[in-house]
Amino acid sequence: MKHWVYLILTFLCFVPRVSAQWFLKQPSFDSLWSEYQTFPNLKSEAYTKGHFPILKEIEVKENEEYEYYFQICKFQEIRELSEILKLVSFYDALLQIKRCSEANKNEIVTIEKHAKKKIFDLTVFPKLEILTSEITNSEILNLVRNLQLEWEKTVYVYSNFYKPHEVLFLGKEREYTTAINRILYSEMPESKRKLLLLRLLQDMKANQKATYQLFYYSNQNPWNSEDLISENIKSKSYYLEIVSLWKNDPNITDTISSQLNELENCLVFLPKDQLKIRIFGFFGFFSDYGRFSNEDLTQLQRENQIKLQFIRKTIFQSHHFQKRLENVLISCKNSVESQKEL
């Protein structure tokens, strides 16, 4: 028995101690972001996996599912409304066309009303307007001012980054808008209101950091590119194509058209082979609004052609489109300037 004890003790002496280095804590966003600002380059492991077909596979399967239900649905009005809704929210359109494929005549009116309401709700994005003059508590007033500032960053700046798991058009931004209004205009003790506003502010900042981290360190992109230069080439080409389509849209105002010309010129000068610039940073903006351009209206009934034109006009003249365009233009110009220093 003693021999076994000696053997075990001897073995333990030569086994490497399991130290904390095997279970390293994930670096915080602050440390990653600080490192990026010091050495502005993508992490090398971001492109080590090569292609990422899973994103394309999911998209193909979803489109096939939509087309399957679209063929089964025999009610023309629902089919056309679903095609319009698909421009704003693919998943809502998929739900509507599936309901149509399973519905009888008596249920169609309800589905049609729901589809029209959903199109309106998704198209008209509420602008956050707070009556600060009505707030008497100084602590809450400061919180509200900070909250509104972070809300504007979230809606106009951070929404321009690519979010691969976002399934709803401006989904997170709408959640924040609803939450802020609910907290501010509901009856509750001031102490509870302050606590809820503080939590929401912290959540918003945490979401912004997560969005930055996802953009700068994620290897996911819709092009399935295996290196940054290939990704930049495809991103730039995609953006320029959409800008060209927008410029010819009759719903674009002269002011926006002028900004689009600026953006086009800026994108042309943005270097594709600069490894310290990731052009993919504008994808969220172009992805959200790119589907509103150059749609074939001839297959839609006259009434739905008018609806689609109204949606386009509403989107292109909305404050969130204009402010996001403004921020993309600023970011593009900053990138062109920064590449001279790199």
CSV table of C-alpha atoms in Angstrom, one decimal:
chain,number,residue,atom,x,y,z
A,1,MET,CA,0.0,0.0,0.0
A,2,LYS,CA,2.9,2.3,0.9
A,3,HIS,CA,4.4,1.8,-2.5
A,4,TRP,CA,1.2,3.0,-4.2
A,5,VAL,CA,1.2,6.2,-2.0
A,6,TYR,CA,4.9,6.9,-3.0
A,7,LEU,CA,4.1,6.3,-6.6
A,8,ILE,CA,1.1,8.7,-6.5
A,9,LEU,CA,3.1,11.4,-4.7
A,10,THR,CA,6.0,11.1,-7.2
A,11,PHE,CA,3.6,11.4,-10.1
A,12,LEU,CA,2.0,14.5,-8.7
A,13,CYS,CA,5.4,16.1,-8.3
A,14,PHE,CA,6.0,15.8,-12.0
A,15,VAL,CA,2.5,16.8,-13.3
A,16,PRO,CA,2.4,20.4,-14.3
A,17,ARG,CA,0.3,22.5,-11.9
A,18,VAL,CA,-3.0,23.7,-13.4
A,19,SER,CA,-2.6,27.4,-13.2
A,20,ALA,CA,-4.9,30.2,-14.0
A,21,GLN,CA,-3.4,30.6,-17.4
A,22,TRP,CA,-5.4,27.7,-18.7
A,23,PHE,CA,-8.6,29.6,-17.8
A,24,LEU,CA,-7.8,33.1,-18.8
A,25,LYS,CA,-10.5,35.6,-18.3
A,26,GLN,CA,-11.8,37.1,-21.6
A,27,PRO,CA,-10.4,40.6,-22.2
A,28,SER,CA,-12.8,43.3,-21.5
A,29,PHE,CA,-14.2,45.5,-24.3
A,30,ASP,CA,-12.4,48.5,-22.8
A,31,SER,CA,-9.0,46.8,-23.1
A,32,LEU,CA,-9.7,45.6,-26.7
A,33,TRP,CA,-10.9,49.1,-27.8
A,34,SER,CA,-7.9,50.8,-26.1
A,35,GLU,CA,-5.6,48.3,-28.0
A,36,TYR,CA,-7.4,49.0,-31.3
A,37,GLN,CA,-7.0,52.8,-30.9
A,38,THR,CA,-3.3,52.3,-30.2
A,39,PHE,CA,-2.8,49.8,-33.0
A,40,PRO,CA,-5.7,50.3,-35.4
A,41,ASN,CA,-5.8,47.0,-37.2
A,42,LEU,CA,-8.0,43.9,-37.2
A,43,LYS,CA,-7.2,41.0,-35.1
A,44,SER,CA,-5.3,38.5,-37.2
A,45,GLU,CA,-7.6,35.6,-36.3
A,46,ALA,CA,-10.5,37.4,-37.8
A,47,TYR,CA,-9.8,35.9,-41.2
A,48,THR,CA,-8.2,32.5,-40.3
A,49,LYS,CA,-11.3,30.4,-40.9
A,50,GLY,CA,-11.7,31.2,-44.6
A,51,HIS,CA,-15.2,31.1,-46.0
A,52,PHE,CA,-18.4,31.2,-43.9
A,53,PRO,CA,-21.1,29.5,-45.9
A,54,ILE,CA,-23.5,29.2,-43.0
A,55,LEU,CA,-24.7,32.8,-43.5
A,56,LYS,CA,-25.5,32.2,-47.2
A,57,GLU,CA,-27.0,28.8,-46.5
A,58,ILE,CA,-29.5,30.4,-44.0
A,59,GLU,CA,-30.4,33.1,-46.4
A,60,VAL,CA,-31.1,30.7,-49.2
A,61,LYS,CA,-33.2,28.4,-47.0
A,62,GLU,CA,-35.3,31.3,-45.7
A,63,ASN,CA,-35.9,32.6,-49.3
A,64,GLU,CA,-36.9,29.1,-50.4
A,65,GLU,CA,-39.3,28.9,-47.4
A,66,TYR,CA,-40.9,32.2,-48.3
A,67,GLU,CA,-41.3,31.2,-52.0
A,68,TYR,CA,-42.9,28.0,-50.9
A,69,TYR,CA,-45.6,29.7,-48.9
A,70,PHE,CA,-45.9,32.5,-51.6
A,71,GLN,CA,-46.9,29.9,-54.2
A,72,ILE,CA,-49.5,28.3,-51.9
A,73,CYS,CA,-51.1,31.7,-50.9
A,74,LYS,CA,-53.9,32.3,-53.5
A,75,PHE,CA,-55.0,35.7,-52.4
A,76,GLN,CA,-53.4,38.4,-54.6
A,77,GLU,CA,-53.7,41.3,-52.2
A,78,ILE,CA,-51.8,39.4,-49.4
A,79,ARG,CA,-49.2,38.3,-51.9
A,80,GLU,CA,-48.5,41.9,-53.0
A,81,LEU,CA,-48.6,43.3,-49.4
A,82,SER,CA,-46.1,40.6,-48.4
A,83,GLU,CA,-43.8,41.6,-51.2
A,84,ILE,CA,-43.9,45.2,-50.0
A,85,LEU,CA,-43.5,44.1,-46.4
A,86,LYS,CA,-40.5,42.0,-47.4
A,87,LEU,CA,-38.6,45.2,-48.2
A,88,VAL,CA,-39.0,46.4,-44.6
A,89,SER,CA,-38.9,43.2,-42.6
A,90,PHE,CA,-38.3,39.8,-44.3
A,91,TYR,CA,-39.4,37.9,-41.2
A,92,ASP,CA,-42.7,39.7,-40.8
A,93,ALA,CA,-43.4,39.1,-44.5
A,94,LEU,CA,-42.6,35.4,-44.1
A,95,LEU,CA,-45.1,35.2,-41.2
A,96,GLN,CA,-47.8,37.0,-43.2
A,97,ILE,CA,-47.4,34.8,-46.3
A,98,LYS,CA,-47.4,31.7,-44.1
A,99,ARG,CA,-50.6,32.7,-42.5
A,100,CYS,CA,-52.1,33.3,-45.9
A,101,SER,CA,-51.2,29.9,-47.1
A,102,GLU,CA,-53.1,28.3,-44.2
A,103,ALA,CA,-56.0,30.7,-44.1
A,104,ASN,CA,-59.6,30.5,-45.4
A,105,LYS,CA,-61.6,33.4,-47.0
A,106,ASN,CA,-63.0,34.5,-43.7
A,107,GLU,CA,-59.5,35.1,-42.2
A,108,ILE,CA,-58.1,37.1,-45.2
A,109,VAL,CA,-59.5,40.5,-44.2
A,110,THR,CA,-57.8,40.2,-40.8
A,111,ILE,CA,-54.5,39.2,-42.3
A,112,GLU,CA,-54.7,42.0,-44.8
A,113,LYS,CA,-55.3,44.6,-42.1
A,114,HIS,CA,-52.5,43.3,-40.0
A,115,ALA,CA,-50.1,43.4,-42.9
A,116,LYS,CA,-51.0,47.0,-43.7
A,117,LYS,CA,-50.6,48.0,-40.1
A,118,LYS,CA,-47.2,46.3,-39.8
A,119,ILE,CA,-45.9,48.1,-43.0
A,120,PHE,CA,-47.0,51.4,-41.5
A,121,ASP,CA,-45.5,50.7,-38.0
A,122,LEU,CA,-42.1,49.6,-39.5
A,123,THR,CA,-41.9,52.5,-42.0
A,124,VAL,CA,-42.6,55.4,-39.7
A,125,PHE,CA,-39.8,55.4,-37.1
A,126,PRO,CA,-40.7,57.6,-34.1
A,127,LYS,CA,-38.4,60.5,-33.3
A,128,LEU,CA,-37.5,60.8,-29.7
A,129,GLU,CA,-38.7,64.1,-28.4
A,130,ILE,CA,-38.6,64.7,-24.6
A,131,LEU,CA,-40.2,67.6,-22.9
A,132,THR,CA,-37.3,68.3,-20.5
A,133,SER,CA,-39.1,71.5,-19.2
A,134,GLU,CA,-41.6,69.2,-17.5
A,135,ILE,CA,-38.9,67.4,-15.5
A,136,THR,CA,-38.3,69.0,-12.1
A,137,ASN,CA,-36.0,66.4,-10.6
A,138,SER,CA,-32.4,67.5,-11.5
A,139,GLU,CA,-30.9,64.0,-11.2
A,140,ILE,CA,-33.6,62.6,-13.6
A,141,LEU,CA,-33.1,65.6,-15.9
A,142,ASN,CA,-29.3,64.8,-16.2
A,143,LEU,CA,-30.1,61.1,-16.8
A,144,VAL,CA,-32.6,62.0,-19.5
A,145,ARG,CA,-30.2,64.2,-21.3
A,146,ASN,CA,-27.5,61.5,-21.3
A,147,LEU,CA,-30.1,59.0,-22.4
A,148,GLN,CA,-31.2,61.1,-25.3
A,149,LEU,CA,-27.6,61.6,-26.4
A,150,GLU,CA,-26.9,57.8,-26.2
A,151,TRP,CA,-30.2,57.1,-28.1
A,152,GLU,CA,-29.1,59.4,-30.9
A,153,LYS,CA,-25.7,57.6,-31.1
A,154,THR,CA,-27.5,54.2,-31.2
A,155,VAL,CA,-30.0,55.2,-33.9
A,156,TYR,CA,-27.8,57.4,-36.1
A,157,VAL,CA,-24.3,56.0,-35.6
A,158,TYR,CA,-24.1,52.5,-34.2
A,159,SER,CA,-27.0,51.2,-36.4
A,160,ASN,CA,-24.7,51.7,-39.4
A,161,PHE,CA,-22.5,48.8,-38.3
A,162,TYR,CA,-23.2,45.3,-39.5
A,163,LYS,CA,-25.3,43.3,-37.1
A,164,PRO,CA,-25.5,39.7,-38.5
A,165,HIS,CA,-28.1,38.5,-35.9
A,166,GLU,CA,-30.5,41.5,-36.3
A,167,VAL,CA,-33.7,40.3,-37.9
A,168,LEU,CA,-35.9,43.4,-37.5
A,169,PHE,CA,-35.5,46.7,-39.3
A,170,LEU,CA,-34.1,49.0,-36.6
A,171,GLY,CA,-35.3,46.5,-34.0
A,172,LYS,CA,-33.1,47.5,-31.0
A,173,GLU,CA,-33.6,51.2,-31.7
A,174,ARG,CA,-37.4,50.8,-31.5
A,175,GLU,CA,-37.1,48.9,-28.3
A,176,TYR,CA,-35.2,51.8,-26.7
A,177,THR,CA,-37.6,54.4,-28.0
A,178,THR,CA,-40.6,52.5,-26.5
A,179,ALA,CA,-38.8,51.8,-23.2
A,180,ILE,CA,-37.8,55.5,-22.7
A,181,ASN,CA,-41.3,56.7,-23.4
A,182,ARG,CA,-42.8,54.1,-21.1
A,183,ILE,CA,-40.5,55.1,-18.2
A,184,LEU,CA,-40.9,58.8,-18.6
A,185,TYR,CA,-44.6,59.0,-19.0
A,186,SER,CA,-45.9,56.3,-16.7
A,187,GLU,CA,-47.0,56.9,-13.1
A,188,MET,CA,-44.4,55.7,-10.7
A,189,PRO,CA,-42.2,57.0,-7.8
A,190,GLU,CA,-39.4,59.2,-8.8
A,191,SER,CA,-36.9,56.8,-7.2
A,192,LYS,CA,-38.1,53.9,-9.3
A,193,ARG,CA,-38.0,56.1,-12.4
A,194,LYS,CA,-34.5,57.1,-11.7
A,195,LEU,CA,-33.4,53.5,-11.3
A,196,LEU,CA,-35.1,52.4,-14.5
A,197,LEU,CA,-33.6,55.2,-16.5
A,198,LEU,CA,-30.1,54.4,-15.1
A,199,ARG,CA,-30.5,50.7,-16.0
A,200,LEU,CA,-31.6,51.6,-19.5
A,201,LEU,CA,-28.7,54.0,-19.9
A,202,GLN,CA,-26.2,51.3,-18.8
A,203,ASP,CA,-27.9,48.8,-21.2
A,204,MET,CA,-27.6,51.2,-24.1
A,205,LYS,CA,-23.9,51.8,-23.5
A,206,ALA,CA,-23.2,48.1,-23.1
A,207,ASN,CA,-25.1,47.4,-26.4
A,208,GLN,CA,-23.0,50.1,-28.2
A,209,LYS,CA,-19.8,48.5,-26.9
A,210,ALA,CA,-21.0,45.0,-28.0
A,211,THR,CA,-21.8,46.4,-31.5
A,212,TYR,CA,-18.3,47.9,-31.8
A,213,GLN,CA,-16.7,44.7,-30.6
A,214,LEU,CA,-18.7,42.7,-33.1
A,215,PHE,CA,-17.7,44.9,-36.0
A,216,TYR,CA,-14.0,45.2,-35.2
A,217,TYR,CA,-13.3,41.6,-34.2
A,218,SER,CA,-15.9,39.5,-36.0
A,219,ASN,CA,-15.0,37.3,-38.9
A,220,GLN,CA,-18.6,37.3,-40.2
A,221,ASN,CA,-19.5,39.2,-43.4
A,222,PRO,CA,-22.1,38.6,-46.1
A,223,TRP,CA,-19.5,38.2,-48.8
A,224,ASN,CA,-17.9,35.0,-47.4
A,225,SER,CA,-14.6,36.8,-47.9
A,226,GLU,CA,-11.5,35.1,-46.5
A,227,ASP,CA,-9.3,38.3,-46.3
A,228,LEU,CA,-9.9,42.0,-45.6
A,229,ILE,CA,-8.9,43.2,-49.1
A,230,SER,CA,-11.5,40.9,-50.7
A,231,GLU,CA,-14.1,42.1,-48.2
A,232,ASN,CA,-13.3,45.7,-48.8
A,233,ILE,CA,-13.5,45.3,-52.6
A,234,LYS,CA,-17.0,43.7,-52.4
A,235,SER,CA,-18.2,46.2,-49.8
A,236,LYS,CA,-17.1,49.2,-51.8
A,237,SER,CA,-18.7,47.9,-55.0
A,238,TYR,CA,-22.0,47.1,-53.2
A,239,TYR,CA,-22.2,50.6,-51.7
A,240,LEU,CA,-21.4,52.4,-55.0
A,241,GLU,CA,-24.1,50.4,-56.7
A,242,ILE,CA,-26.7,51.3,-54.2
A,243,VAL,CA,-25.7,55.0,-54.2
A,244,SER,CA,-26.1,55.0,-58.0
A,245,LEU,CA,-29.6,53.6,-57.7
A,246,TRP,CA,-30.6,56.1,-55.0
A,247,LYS,CA,-29.5,59.1,-57.1
A,248,ASN,CA,-31.9,58.1,-59.8
A,249,ASP,CA,-34.9,57.6,-57.5
A,250,PRO,CA,-37.5,60.4,-57.9
A,251,ASN,CA,-38.2,60.3,-54.1
A,252,ILE,CA,-34.7,61.6,-53.3
A,253,THR,CA,-34.7,65.3,-52.6
A,254,ASP,CA,-32.1,67.7,-54.0
A,255,THR,CA,-30.4,68.0,-50.6
A,256,ILE,CA,-30.0,64.2,-50.2
A,257,SER,CA,-28.9,63.9,-53.8
A,258,SER,CA,-26.1,66.4,-53.1
A,259,GLN,CA,-25.1,64.4,-50.0
A,260,LEU,CA,-25.1,61.2,-52.1
A,261,ASN,CA,-22.8,62.8,-54.6
A,262,GLU,CA,-20.4,63.6,-51.8
A,263,LEU,CA,-20.7,60.1,-50.5
A,264,GLU,CA,-20.1,58.6,-53.9
A,265,ASN,CA,-16.9,60.7,-54.4
A,266,CYS,CA,-15.7,59.8,-50.9
A,267,LEU,CA,-16.3,56.0,-51.5
A,268,VAL,CA,-14.3,56.2,-54.7
A,269,PHE,CA,-11.3,57.6,-52.9
A,270,LEU,CA,-11.6,55.1,-50.0
A,271,PRO,CA,-8.7,52.7,-50.4
A,272,LYS,CA,-9.7,49.0,-50.8
A,273,ASP,CA,-6.2,47.6,-50.0
A,274,GLN,CA,-5.6,49.5,-46.7
A,275,LEU,CA,-5.4,46.8,-44.0
A,276,LYS,CA,-6.2,49.3,-41.3
A,277,ILE,CA,-9.5,50.4,-42.8
A,278,ARG,CA,-12.5,48.1,-42.9
A,279,ILE,CA,-15.1,49.6,-45.3
A,280,PHE,CA,-17.6,47.1,-44.0
A,281,GLY,CA,-18.4,49.6,-41.2
A,282,PHE,CA,-21.1,51.2,-43.4
A,283,PHE,CA,-22.9,47.9,-44.2
A,284,GLY,CA,-25.8,48.3,-41.7
A,285,PHE,CA,-26.8,51.6,-43.3
A,286,PHE,CA,-26.7,50.3,-46.9
A,287,SER,CA,-28.3,47.0,-45.9
A,288,ASP,CA,-31.2,48.6,-44.2
A,289,TYR,CA,-32.1,51.0,-47.0
A,290,GLY,CA,-30.6,49.3,-50.1
A,291,ARG,CA,-33.7,47.1,-50.6
A,292,PHE,CA,-35.9,50.2,-51.1
A,293,SER,CA,-34.3,51.0,-54.4
A,294,ASN,CA,-35.1,50.0,-58.0
A,295,GLU,CA,-37.9,47.6,-57.3
A,296,ASP,CA,-40.0,46.4,-60.3
A,297,LEU,CA,-43.4,48.0,-59.8
A,298,THR,CA,-45.0,46.5,-63.0
A,299,GLN,CA,-46.1,43.3,-61.3
A,300,LEU,CA,-48.0,45.2,-58.5
A,301,GLN,CA,-51.5,46.5,-58.8
A,302,ARG,CA,-51.9,50.3,-59.2
A,303,GLU,CA,-52.9,50.7,-55.5
A,304,ASN,CA,-49.9,48.8,-54.2
A,305,GLN,CA,-47.5,50.7,-56.6
A,306,ILE,CA,-48.7,53.9,-54.9
A,307,LYS,CA,-48.2,52.3,-51.4
A,308,LEU,CA,-44.6,51.3,-52.3
A,309,GLN,CA,-43.8,54.8,-53.6
A,310,PHE,CA,-45.2,56.3,-50.4
A,311,ILE,CA,-43.0,54.0,-48.3
A,312,ARG,CA,-40.0,55.0,-50.4
A,313,LYS,CA,-40.7,58.7,-50.0
A,314,THR,CA,-41.3,58.3,-46.2
A,315,ILE,CA,-38.1,56.3,-45.7
A,316,PHE,CA,-35.8,58.6,-47.8
A,317,GLN,CA,-37.2,61.8,-46.2
A,318,SER,CA,-37.2,60.4,-42.7
A,319,HIS,CA,-35.0,61.9,-40.0
A,320,HIS,CA,-33.3,58.6,-39.3
A,321,PHE,CA,-32.3,58.0,-42.9
A,322,GLN,CA,-31.0,61.6,-43.2
A,323,LYS,CA,-29.1,61.5,-39.9
A,324,ARG,CA,-27.6,58.1,-40.7
A,325,LEU,CA,-26.5,59.2,-44.1
A,326,GLU,CA,-24.9,62.3,-42.6
A,327,ASN,CA,-22.9,60.1,-40.1
A,328,VAL,CA,-21.8,57.6,-42.8
A,329,LEU,CA,-20.6,60.6,-44.9
A,330,ILE,CA,-18.6,61.9,-41.9
A,331,SER,CA,-17.2,58.5,-41.2
A,332,CYS,CA,-16.2,58.0,-44.8
A,333,LYS,CA,-14.4,61.4,-45.0
A,334,ASN,CA,-12.6,60.7,-41.7
A,335,SER,CA,-11.4,57.3,-43.1
A,336,VAL,CA,-10.1,59.0,-46.3
A,337,GLU,CA,-8.3,61.5,-44.2
A,338,SER,CA,-6.9,58.9,-41.7
A,339,GLN,CA,-5.5,56.7,-44.5
A,340,LYS,CA,-3.1,59.6,-45.3
A,341,GLU,CA,-1.7,59.3,-41.8
A,342,LEU,CA,-1.5,55.5,-41.8
